[in-house]
Coordinates of C-alpha atoms and ligand atoms in Angstrom, one line a residue:
M1394 CA -23.2 1.9 -16.1
K1395 CA -21.6 4.8 -14.3
V1396 CA -20.3 7.2 -16.6
L1397 CA -17.9 10.4 -16.2
V1398 CA -17.3 13.2 -19.0
I1399 CA -14.6 15.6 -18.8
G1400 CA -15.5 18.8 -20.6
T1401 CA -18.5 20.1 -20.9
G1402 CA -18.7 21.7 -24.1
Y1403 CA -20.9 20.7 -27.0
V1404 CA -19.8 17.4 -27.2
G1405 CA -19.1 16.6 -23.4
L1406 CA -22.4 18.4 -22.2
N1407 CA -24.6 16.8 -25.4
T1408 CA -22.9 13.3 -24.3
G1409 CA -23.5 13.6 -20.5
V1410 CA -27.3 14.8 -21.1
V1411 CA -28.0 12.1 -23.5
L1412 CA -26.5 9.5 -21.5
G1413 CA -28.0 10.5 -18.2
F1414 CA -31.6 10.6 -20.2
L1415 CA -30.9 7.3 -21.1
G1416 CA -30.8 6.1 -17.5
H1417 CA -26.8 6.0 -16.6
D1418 CA -25.3 7.9 -13.6
V1419 CA -23.4 10.3 -15.3
T1420 CA -21.0 12.8 -13.9
C1421 CA -19.8 15.9 -15.7
M1422 CA -16.7 17.5 -15.0
D1423 CA -15.4 20.4 -16.0
L1424 CA -12.4 22.8 -14.5
N1425 CA -14.3 25.8 -15.5
K1426 CA -16.3 26.3 -12.1
E1427 CA -18.9 29.2 -13.5
K1428 CA -20.1 26.2 -15.8
I1429 CA -20.1 24.0 -13.2
E1430 CA -22.2 26.2 -11.1
L1431 CA -24.8 27.2 -14.2
L1432 CA -25.1 23.6 -14.9
R1433 CA -25.6 22.7 -11.0
S1434 CA -28.8 25.4 -11.0
G1435 CA -29.9 23.5 -14.3
K1436 CA -29.2 26.1 -16.6
S1437 CA -27.0 25.4 -19.9
P1438 CA -23.9 27.6 -20.4
I1439 CA -24.3 27.1 -24.3
Y1440 CA -27.0 27.8 -26.8
E1441 CA -28.7 24.6 -28.2
P1442 CA -31.9 23.9 -28.9
N1443 CA -33.9 21.6 -26.3
L1444 CA -30.6 21.5 -24.3
D1445 CA -32.0 23.2 -21.2
K1446 CA -35.3 21.1 -21.3
M1447 CA -33.1 17.8 -21.8
L1448 CA -31.1 18.8 -19.0
E1449 CA -34.3 19.3 -16.9
L1450 CA -35.3 15.8 -17.5
A1451 CA -32.1 14.1 -17.2
Y1452 CA -31.3 16.1 -14.1
G1453 CA -31.9 13.1 -11.4
N1454 CA -28.9 11.0 -13.2
L1455 CA -26.7 13.9 -13.3
T1456 CA -24.0 15.2 -11.0
F1457 CA -21.4 18.2 -11.7
T1458 CA -18.5 19.0 -10.3
S1459 CA -15.1 20.9 -11.2
D1460 CA -12.7 18.5 -9.0
Y1461 CA -11.3 15.5 -10.3
D1462 CA -11.3 13.9 -6.7
E1463 CA -15.1 14.3 -6.2
A1464 CA -15.6 12.6 -9.8
D1465 CA -15.3 8.8 -8.4
I1466 CA -13.0 7.7 -11.3
P1467 CA -12.0 4.2 -9.2
N1468 CA -15.7 3.4 -9.1
T1469 CA -16.4 4.3 -12.9
D1470 CA -17.3 2.3 -16.1
V1471 CA -16.8 4.5 -19.1
I1472 CA -14.8 8.0 -19.2
F1473 CA -15.2 10.2 -21.9
I1474 CA -12.7 12.8 -22.6
A1475 CA -14.4 15.6 -24.4
V1476 CA -12.1 18.5 -23.7
G1477 CA -11.1 21.4 -26.0
T1478 CA -8.5 20.6 -29.0
P1479 CA -7.9 24.1 -30.2
S1480 CA -5.7 24.6 -33.2
N1481 CA -1.9 25.6 -33.0
P1482 CA -1.3 28.2 -35.4
D1483 CA 0.4 25.4 -37.8
G1484 CA -3.2 24.0 -38.0
S1485 CA -2.4 20.8 -35.3
A1486 CA -4.6 20.3 -33.0
N1487 CA -3.5 21.4 -29.3
L1488 CA -3.9 18.5 -27.0
E1489 CA -2.7 20.0 -24.1
Y1490 CA -6.3 19.3 -22.2
V1491 CA -6.5 16.1 -23.3
Q1492 CA -3.1 15.3 -21.6
Q1493 CA -3.9 17.0 -18.8
A1494 CA -7.7 15.0 -18.4
A1495 CA -5.6 11.6 -19.5
E1496 CA -3.0 12.0 -16.5
E1497 CA -5.8 12.9 -13.9
V1498 CA -7.8 9.5 -15.2
G1499 CA -4.5 7.4 -14.7
K1500 CA -3.7 8.6 -11.4
R1501 CA -7.0 7.9 -9.9
L1502 CA -8.0 4.3 -12.1
N1503 CA -8.2 1.4 -9.9
D1504 CA -9.1 -2.3 -10.0
R1505 CA -12.1 -2.0 -11.6
F1506 CA -12.3 -2.1 -15.5
T1507 CA -12.8 1.3 -17.3
V1508 CA -12.9 2.4 -20.7
V1509 CA -11.6 5.5 -21.3
V1510 CA -12.8 7.0 -24.4
N1511 CA -11.6 9.8 -26.7
K1512 CA -14.3 11.8 -27.2
S1513 CA -12.6 14.9 -28.5
T1514 CA -11.6 15.4 -32.1
V1515 CA -8.0 13.9 -31.9
P1516 CA -5.0 13.7 -34.5
I1517 CA -4.9 10.3 -35.7
G1518 CA -2.8 8.1 -33.3
S1519 CA -3.7 9.8 -30.2
G1520 CA -5.5 6.8 -29.0
N1521 CA -2.1 5.3 -28.2
W1522 CA -0.7 8.4 -26.9
V1523 CA -3.6 8.7 -24.6
E1524 CA -3.1 4.9 -23.5
T1525 CA 0.4 5.7 -23.0
I1526 CA -0.1 8.9 -20.8
V1527 CA -2.8 7.0 -18.5
R1528 CA -0.2 3.9 -17.8
D1529 CA 2.4 6.5 -17.0
A1530 CA 0.2 8.1 -14.6
Y1531 CA -1.3 4.5 -13.4
I1532 CA 2.8 3.4 -12.7
E1533 CA 3.7 6.6 -10.9
K1534 CA 0.8 6.1 -8.5
H1535 CA 0.2 2.8 -8.0
G1536 CA 4.1 1.4 -8.4
Q1537 CA 3.3 -1.2 -10.9
R1538 CA 1.9 -1.7 -14.4
P1539 CA -2.3 -2.0 -15.0
I1540 CA -2.8 -5.4 -15.8
H1541 CA -6.4 -5.0 -18.0
H1542 CA -7.5 -2.3 -15.3
Y1543 CA -8.5 -0.1 -18.4
A1544 CA -8.6 0.1 -22.0
I1545 CA -8.9 3.1 -24.6
A1546 CA -11.2 3.6 -27.0
S1547 CA -12.1 6.2 -29.7
N1548 CA -15.7 7.1 -29.9
P1549 CA -16.1 10.2 -32.7
E1550 CA -18.7 12.4 -32.2
F1551 CA -20.9 13.6 -35.6
L1552 CA -23.4 15.8 -34.2
R1553 CA -24.2 19.1 -36.0
Q1554 CA -24.3 22.3 -33.7
G1555 CA -28.1 23.2 -33.8
S1556 CA -29.2 19.7 -33.8
A1557 CA -26.7 18.5 -31.4
L1558 CA -29.1 16.4 -29.7
Y1559 CA -31.4 15.2 -32.5
D1560 CA -28.4 14.2 -33.9
S1561 CA -27.3 12.0 -30.5
F1562 CA -30.4 10.6 -30.0
Y1563 CA -30.8 9.7 -34.1
P1564 CA -27.1 9.1 -35.4
D1565 CA -26.6 7.8 -39.0
R1566 CA -24.2 5.6 -37.2
I1567 CA -21.8 4.9 -33.9
V1568 CA -18.1 4.2 -34.3
V1569 CA -16.3 2.9 -31.6
G1570 CA -12.8 2.0 -32.2
A1571 CA -10.5 0.0 -29.8
S1572 CA -8.2 -3.0 -29.7
D1573 CA -9.6 -4.4 -26.7
S1574 CA -12.9 -6.4 -27.6
Q1575 CA -14.4 -5.9 -23.6
A1576 CA -14.4 -2.3 -24.3
I1577 CA -16.2 -2.7 -27.5
D1578 CA -18.7 -4.6 -25.4
V1579 CA -19.0 -2.1 -22.7
L1580 CA -19.1 0.7 -25.1
T1581 CA -22.0 -1.4 -27.1
N1582 CA -23.9 -2.0 -23.8
L1583 CA -23.7 2.0 -22.8
Y1584 CA -25.0 2.8 -26.6
R1585 CA -27.8 -0.2 -26.7
P1586 CA -30.8 1.9 -26.5
I1587 CA -29.7 4.2 -29.2
L1588 CA -28.6 1.2 -31.1
N1589 CA -31.9 -0.8 -30.7
Q1590 CA -34.0 2.5 -30.7
D1591 CA -35.8 1.2 -27.7
F1592 CA -35.8 4.2 -25.4
N1593 CA -38.8 6.3 -24.5
Y1594 CA -38.0 9.3 -26.4
P1595 CA -38.2 12.8 -25.1
D1596 CA -41.5 14.7 -26.3
C1597 CA -39.2 17.5 -27.9
L1598 CA -37.3 15.3 -29.6
P1599 CA -39.9 12.5 -31.0
R1600 CA -37.9 9.7 -33.2
P1601 CA -38.4 9.7 -36.7
E1602 CA -40.8 7.5 -38.1
G1603 CA -39.4 4.4 -39.6
F1604 CA -36.2 4.9 -37.5
T1605 CA -35.6 1.6 -36.0
A1606 CA -31.9 1.0 -35.8
V1607 CA -28.6 2.3 -35.6
P1608 CA -25.7 0.5 -37.4
L1609 CA -22.5 0.3 -35.2
V1610 CA -19.1 0.5 -36.7
T1611 CA -16.4 -1.2 -34.4
C1612 CA -12.7 -0.9 -35.7
D1613 CA -9.3 -0.2 -34.7
L1614 CA -8.3 3.0 -32.6
A1615 CA -6.5 4.9 -35.7
S1616 CA -9.4 4.1 -38.3
A1617 CA -12.3 5.6 -35.9
E1618 CA -10.0 8.4 -35.4
M1619 CA -9.9 8.8 -39.0
I1620 CA -13.4 8.1 -40.0
K1621 CA -14.0 11.7 -38.1
Y1622 CA -11.5 13.6 -40.2
A1623 CA -12.5 12.0 -43.5
A1624 CA -16.4 12.5 -43.1
N1625 CA -15.8 15.8 -42.1
S1626 CA -13.3 17.0 -44.6
F1627 CA -15.6 15.0 -47.3
L1628 CA -18.4 17.3 -46.4
A1629 CA -16.4 20.4 -46.1
L1630 CA -15.4 19.7 -49.7
K1631 CA -18.7 18.8 -50.7
I1632 CA -19.7 22.3 -50.0
S1633 CA -16.5 23.9 -51.8
Y1634 CA -17.5 21.6 -55.0
I1635 CA -21.1 23.0 -55.1
N1636 CA -19.6 26.4 -54.4
E1637 CA -17.1 25.9 -57.4
I1638 CA -20.0 24.8 -59.5
A1639 CA -21.8 27.9 -58.4
H1640 CA -19.4 30.3 -59.9
L1641 CA -19.3 28.9 -63.0
A1642 CA -23.4 28.8 -62.9
E1643 CA -23.6 32.8 -62.4
K1644 CA -21.2 33.3 -65.4
V1645 CA -23.3 31.1 -67.7
G1646 CA -26.1 32.0 -66.2
A1647 CA -27.6 28.6 -65.1
D1648 CA -29.1 28.5 -61.7
I1649 CA -27.2 26.6 -59.2
N1650 CA -30.4 25.7 -57.1
Q1651 CA -31.6 23.6 -60.0
I1652 CA -28.0 22.6 -60.5
A1653 CA -28.0 20.9 -57.1
R1654 CA -31.4 19.6 -57.0
G1655 CA -30.5 17.8 -60.2
I1656 CA -27.0 16.4 -59.1
G1657 CA -28.5 15.6 -55.8
L1658 CA -31.4 13.3 -56.4
D1659 CA -28.4 11.0 -58.0
S1660 CA -28.2 8.5 -54.8
R1661 CA -24.4 8.4 -55.1
I1662 CA -24.2 11.9 -54.6
G1663 CA -27.0 13.1 -52.1
P1664 CA -29.0 16.2 -51.7
R1665 CA -27.4 17.2 -48.6
F1666 CA -24.5 19.5 -48.1
L1667 CA -25.2 20.9 -51.7
N1668 CA -26.4 24.7 -50.3
A1669 CA -24.0 27.2 -52.1
G1670 CA -23.2 30.6 -50.7
I1671 CA -20.7 32.2 -48.9
G1672 CA -19.4 28.6 -47.3
W1673 CA -18.4 26.7 -44.3
G1674 CA -17.5 28.1 -40.8
G1675 CA -17.7 26.4 -37.2
S1676 CA -15.7 24.5 -34.7
C1677 CA -15.0 21.5 -37.2
F1678 CA -14.4 21.9 -40.8
G1679 CA -11.9 24.6 -40.7
K1680 CA -10.1 22.7 -38.1
D1681 CA -10.4 19.4 -38.8
T1682 CA -9.4 20.0 -42.6
A1683 CA -6.3 21.7 -41.4
A1684 CA -5.6 18.9 -39.0
L1685 CA -5.5 16.4 -41.8
V1686 CA -3.4 18.1 -44.0
A1687 CA -0.9 19.0 -41.2
T1688 CA -0.8 15.3 -40.2
A1689 CA -0.2 14.1 -44.1
H1690 CA 2.7 16.9 -44.1
E1691 CA 4.2 14.7 -41.0
Y1692 CA 4.4 11.7 -43.3
N1693 CA 5.6 13.7 -46.1
L1694 CA 2.4 13.5 -48.3
S1695 CA 0.3 16.5 -49.5
M1696 CA -3.7 16.5 -49.7
P1697 CA -4.3 18.6 -52.8
I1698 CA -8.2 17.9 -52.7
I1699 CA -8.6 19.4 -49.1
E1700 CA -6.3 22.0 -49.4
A1701 CA -8.3 23.0 -52.5
A1702 CA -11.6 22.9 -50.6
R1703 CA -10.0 25.1 -48.0
D1704 CA -8.8 27.5 -50.5
V1705 CA -12.3 27.7 -52.1
N1706 CA -13.7 28.4 -49.0
Y1707 CA -12.0 31.0 -47.5
H1708 CA -11.9 32.7 -50.7
L1709 CA -15.7 32.9 -50.9
R1710 CA -15.5 35.4 -48.0
E1711 CA -13.4 37.8 -50.0
E1712 CA -15.3 37.1 -53.2
F1713 CA -18.7 38.5 -51.3
V1714 CA -17.4 41.5 -50.0
T1715 CA -16.3 42.1 -54.0
R1716 CA -20.0 41.5 -54.8
V1717 CA -21.1 44.1 -52.4
Q1718 CA -18.5 46.5 -53.1
N1719 CA -19.6 46.2 -57.0
S1720 CA -23.1 46.6 -56.3
L1721 CA -22.8 49.8 -54.1
K1722 CA -19.7 51.2 -56.2
I1723 CA -18.1 52.6 -53.7
L1724 CA -18.0 51.1 -49.9
K1725 CA -16.8 54.2 -47.8
G1726 CA -19.0 56.0 -46.0
K1727 CA -22.2 53.4 -46.8
T1728 CA -24.5 51.8 -44.3
V1729 CA -24.3 47.9 -44.6
T1730 CA -26.7 45.9 -42.7
V1731 CA -25.2 42.4 -41.8
L1732 CA -28.2 39.8 -41.3
G1733 CA -26.9 36.9 -38.9
L1734 CA -23.5 36.5 -37.3
A1735 CA -23.5 32.9 -35.9
F1736 CA -21.4 30.5 -38.5
K1737 CA -24.9 28.8 -39.0
P1738 CA -28.7 28.9 -37.5
N1739 CA -29.8 27.9 -34.4
T1740 CA -26.2 28.4 -32.6
D1741 CA -24.6 31.4 -30.9
D1742 CA -21.0 30.2 -31.8
L1743 CA -19.1 32.2 -33.8
R1744 CA -16.1 29.8 -34.4
D1745 CA -14.8 30.6 -37.9
A1746 CA -17.9 32.6 -38.7
P1747 CA -18.0 33.8 -42.4
S1748 CA -19.5 37.0 -40.7
I1749 CA -16.3 37.8 -39.0
D1750 CA -14.3 37.9 -42.1
I1751 CA -16.9 39.7 -43.8
I1752 CA -17.5 42.4 -41.1
Q1753 CA -13.5 43.2 -40.8
K1754 CA -13.6 43.5 -44.7
L1755 CA -16.3 45.8 -44.6
L1756 CA -14.7 47.8 -42.1
A1757 CA -11.6 48.3 -43.7
R1758 CA -13.2 49.5 -46.5
G1759 CA -14.8 52.5 -44.7
A1760 CA -18.4 50.8 -44.4
K1761 CA -20.4 51.7 -41.9
V1762 CA -21.5 48.2 -40.0
R1763 CA -25.0 47.4 -38.5
A1764 CA -25.5 43.8 -37.6
H1765 CA -28.4 41.8 -36.2
D1766 CA -28.6 38.1 -35.2
P1767 CA -31.3 36.2 -32.6
V1768 CA -28.8 34.8 -30.2
A1769 CA -24.9 35.6 -31.3
V1770 CA -24.8 39.0 -30.7
P1771 CA -23.8 39.0 -26.6
N1772 CA -20.8 36.7 -28.1
M1773 CA -19.8 38.9 -30.6
K1774 CA -19.6 41.8 -28.6
S1775 CA -17.4 40.0 -25.7
Q1776 CA -15.4 38.4 -28.4
Y1777 CA -14.6 40.9 -30.8
P1778 CA -15.0 44.4 -29.0
E1779 CA -12.7 46.0 -31.3
L1780 CA -15.3 45.8 -34.1
S1781 CA -17.1 49.2 -34.5
I1782 CA -20.8 47.4 -35.2
E1783 CA -23.8 49.2 -34.3
Y1784 CA -26.1 46.2 -33.1
F1785 CA -29.6 45.8 -33.3
D1786 CA -32.7 43.8 -31.6
D1787 CA -34.9 44.1 -34.2
P1788 CA -33.9 43.0 -37.9
N1789 CA -36.7 45.4 -39.4
K1790 CA -35.0 48.9 -37.4
A1791 CA -31.4 47.4 -38.6
V1792 CA -32.1 47.6 -42.2
I1793 CA -33.8 51.5 -42.4
D1794 CA -31.8 53.8 -44.6
S1795 CA -29.5 50.6 -45.1
D1796 CA -27.5 51.3 -48.4
A1797 CA -27.3 47.0 -48.7
I1798 CA -28.4 44.2 -46.7
L1799 CA -26.0 41.3 -46.9
L1800 CA -28.1 38.1 -45.4
V1801 CA -25.0 36.0 -43.7
T1802 CA -26.7 33.5 -41.7
E1803 CA -30.3 32.0 -42.6
W1804 CA -31.9 32.4 -39.5
P1805 CA -35.9 31.7 -40.1
V1806 CA -37.0 34.9 -38.7
Y1807 CA -35.2 36.5 -41.8
K1808 CA -38.1 35.3 -44.2
K1809 CA -40.6 36.7 -42.0
M1810 CA -39.5 40.2 -42.7
D1811 CA -41.5 42.7 -44.4
W1812 CA -39.4 42.8 -47.7
K1813 CA -41.6 44.2 -49.9
T1814 CA -41.7 47.3 -47.7
I1815 CA -38.2 46.9 -47.2
L1816 CA -37.0 46.6 -50.9
K1817 CA -40.0 48.9 -52.5
D1818 CA -38.2 52.1 -53.6
G1819 CA -35.3 49.8 -55.2
K1820 CA -32.4 51.8 -53.1
V1821 CA -31.3 49.1 -51.0
K1822 CA -29.3 46.1 -52.6
L1823 CA -29.9 42.8 -50.7
I1824 CA -27.2 40.5 -51.0
D1825 CA -27.9 36.9 -50.2
G1826 CA -25.3 34.9 -49.2
R1827 CA -27.0 31.6 -48.8
N1828 CA -29.1 31.7 -51.3
F1829 CA -32.0 31.6 -48.8
F1830 CA -34.4 34.2 -50.6
S1831 CA -36.1 32.6 -53.7
Ligands
LIG2783 C1 -20.0 19.5 -38.4 C2 -20.6 18.0 -39.0 O1 -21.6 18.3 -39.8 C3 -20.9 17.5 -37.8 O2 -20.8 15.9 -38.3 C4 -19.2 17.2 -37.0 O3 -19.8 16.5 -36.0 C5 -19.3 18.6 -36.5 O4 -19.3 19.3 -37.8 P1 -21.4 21.6 -37.6 O5 -20.3 22.3 -37.9 O6 -22.2 21.7 -36.2 O7 -21.4 20.0 -38.0 O8 -22.5 22.0 -38.8 P2 -22.9 21.6 -40.4 O9 -24.2 21.5 -40.3 O10 -22.2 20.7 -40.4 O11 -22.2 23.2 -40.9 C6 -21.0 23.6 -41.4 C7 -20.9 24.6 -42.1 O12 -21.1 24.1 -43.5 C8 -21.9 25.8 -41.6 O13 -21.1 26.6 -41.8 C9 -22.6 25.9 -42.7 O14 -23.7 27.2 -43.1 C10 -22.1 25.1 -43.8 N1 -22.9 24.3 -44.7 C11 -23.3 23.5 -44.7 C12 -23.0 24.9 -46.4 O15 -22.2 26.1 -46.4 N2 -23.6 24.2 -47.3 C13 -24.1 23.3 -47.0 O16 -24.9 22.7 -47.8 C14 -24.1 23.1 -45.3

């Protein structure tokens, strides 16, 4: 099928590469020319395990452009809108880029039936809104109403950064929301190799044993949009729940790891997303919980459980710094080494990363901050130039003569450090924000 993906961020680029690998003819479009140049030269503009390799494998089926006219919209079967939807100050999503993409698409649609898919995480109801924008742009260009020339669908993405390609090839489910049955058929055909798991998998991402088929959930637009928010909010509150339990466990002398195992083995609860620590960060949980609460407010509803999950989560960062302070007594002038800056391992993404809040609070209390991260240091330097941090390439050097070492992101490399030597004279405090060390 002929596919266009608008936006080459995490979601768009992964979608394009995976569909290209599966044999579809994919154009990846982004207004950012630098990104497109990099992609044309075969390089990924984002850090994601296996992405460079997959880009190479799918390269023959991929075209990159930053020009809508070059994107051949009139001959395209499926158009994914996967542009950014940053948060507005009130927590609602900024849909400026979605609107722009929908207008550009609407102007160029022609007689061929095209499915326009909202892949960006958009507020509930955006599918209908995009439909209106596409239709108005179409009418303006053609001077007449479109007659079944296109349909809008919602196909939310559940991939996790750091394992985005694995999640795309081997998802727990694919959700497609649309009121038009032909749109659902088109997307079912598009995803058939994944649904049936009959594609030849790439060596770098072998199919897990026993993984034979993927459930397809088809529903209306609003339900598909809400599935995404409800799933992320549930995962976010699961993490906040275990962190709340962890607080009490610490007071009564119980072990949160044993508790998580003990409750996670109940199949109604499940073992995943029960790692206690300094809580969630990243591009989705904070944004999506805020957006759900903001949507509820528009309907005069409150969402006390989700709001509580947010409060618990963001308070953890302050509590972590208090733990450091209690341990060192005085922070002023003390050297504190932060291990890990990215919001989680295997990504260089700093969006809503706990490290940022923690470092800001440490600096405000007069600590000297050193930091190491295997991949996120360049982003930290460019995005937070005002933070006075001494960066190290080698974590073993970063910890020399530190008063405290803070494990903020659980990169595997930190397990391999020579902890016996580092901790031998008992002077340095190791404060583990991720329950990473035994
Ligand atoms: C999340 C969702 O998992 C994914 O389905 C959605 O499409 C996008 O948002 P992502 O943000 O990439 O993915 O990372 P995820 O692995 O879910 O972790 C989110 C945050 O929660 C990280 O900061 C992580 O450190 C934290 N976390 C996760 C915990 O604190 N404890 C856990 O048990 C699991």
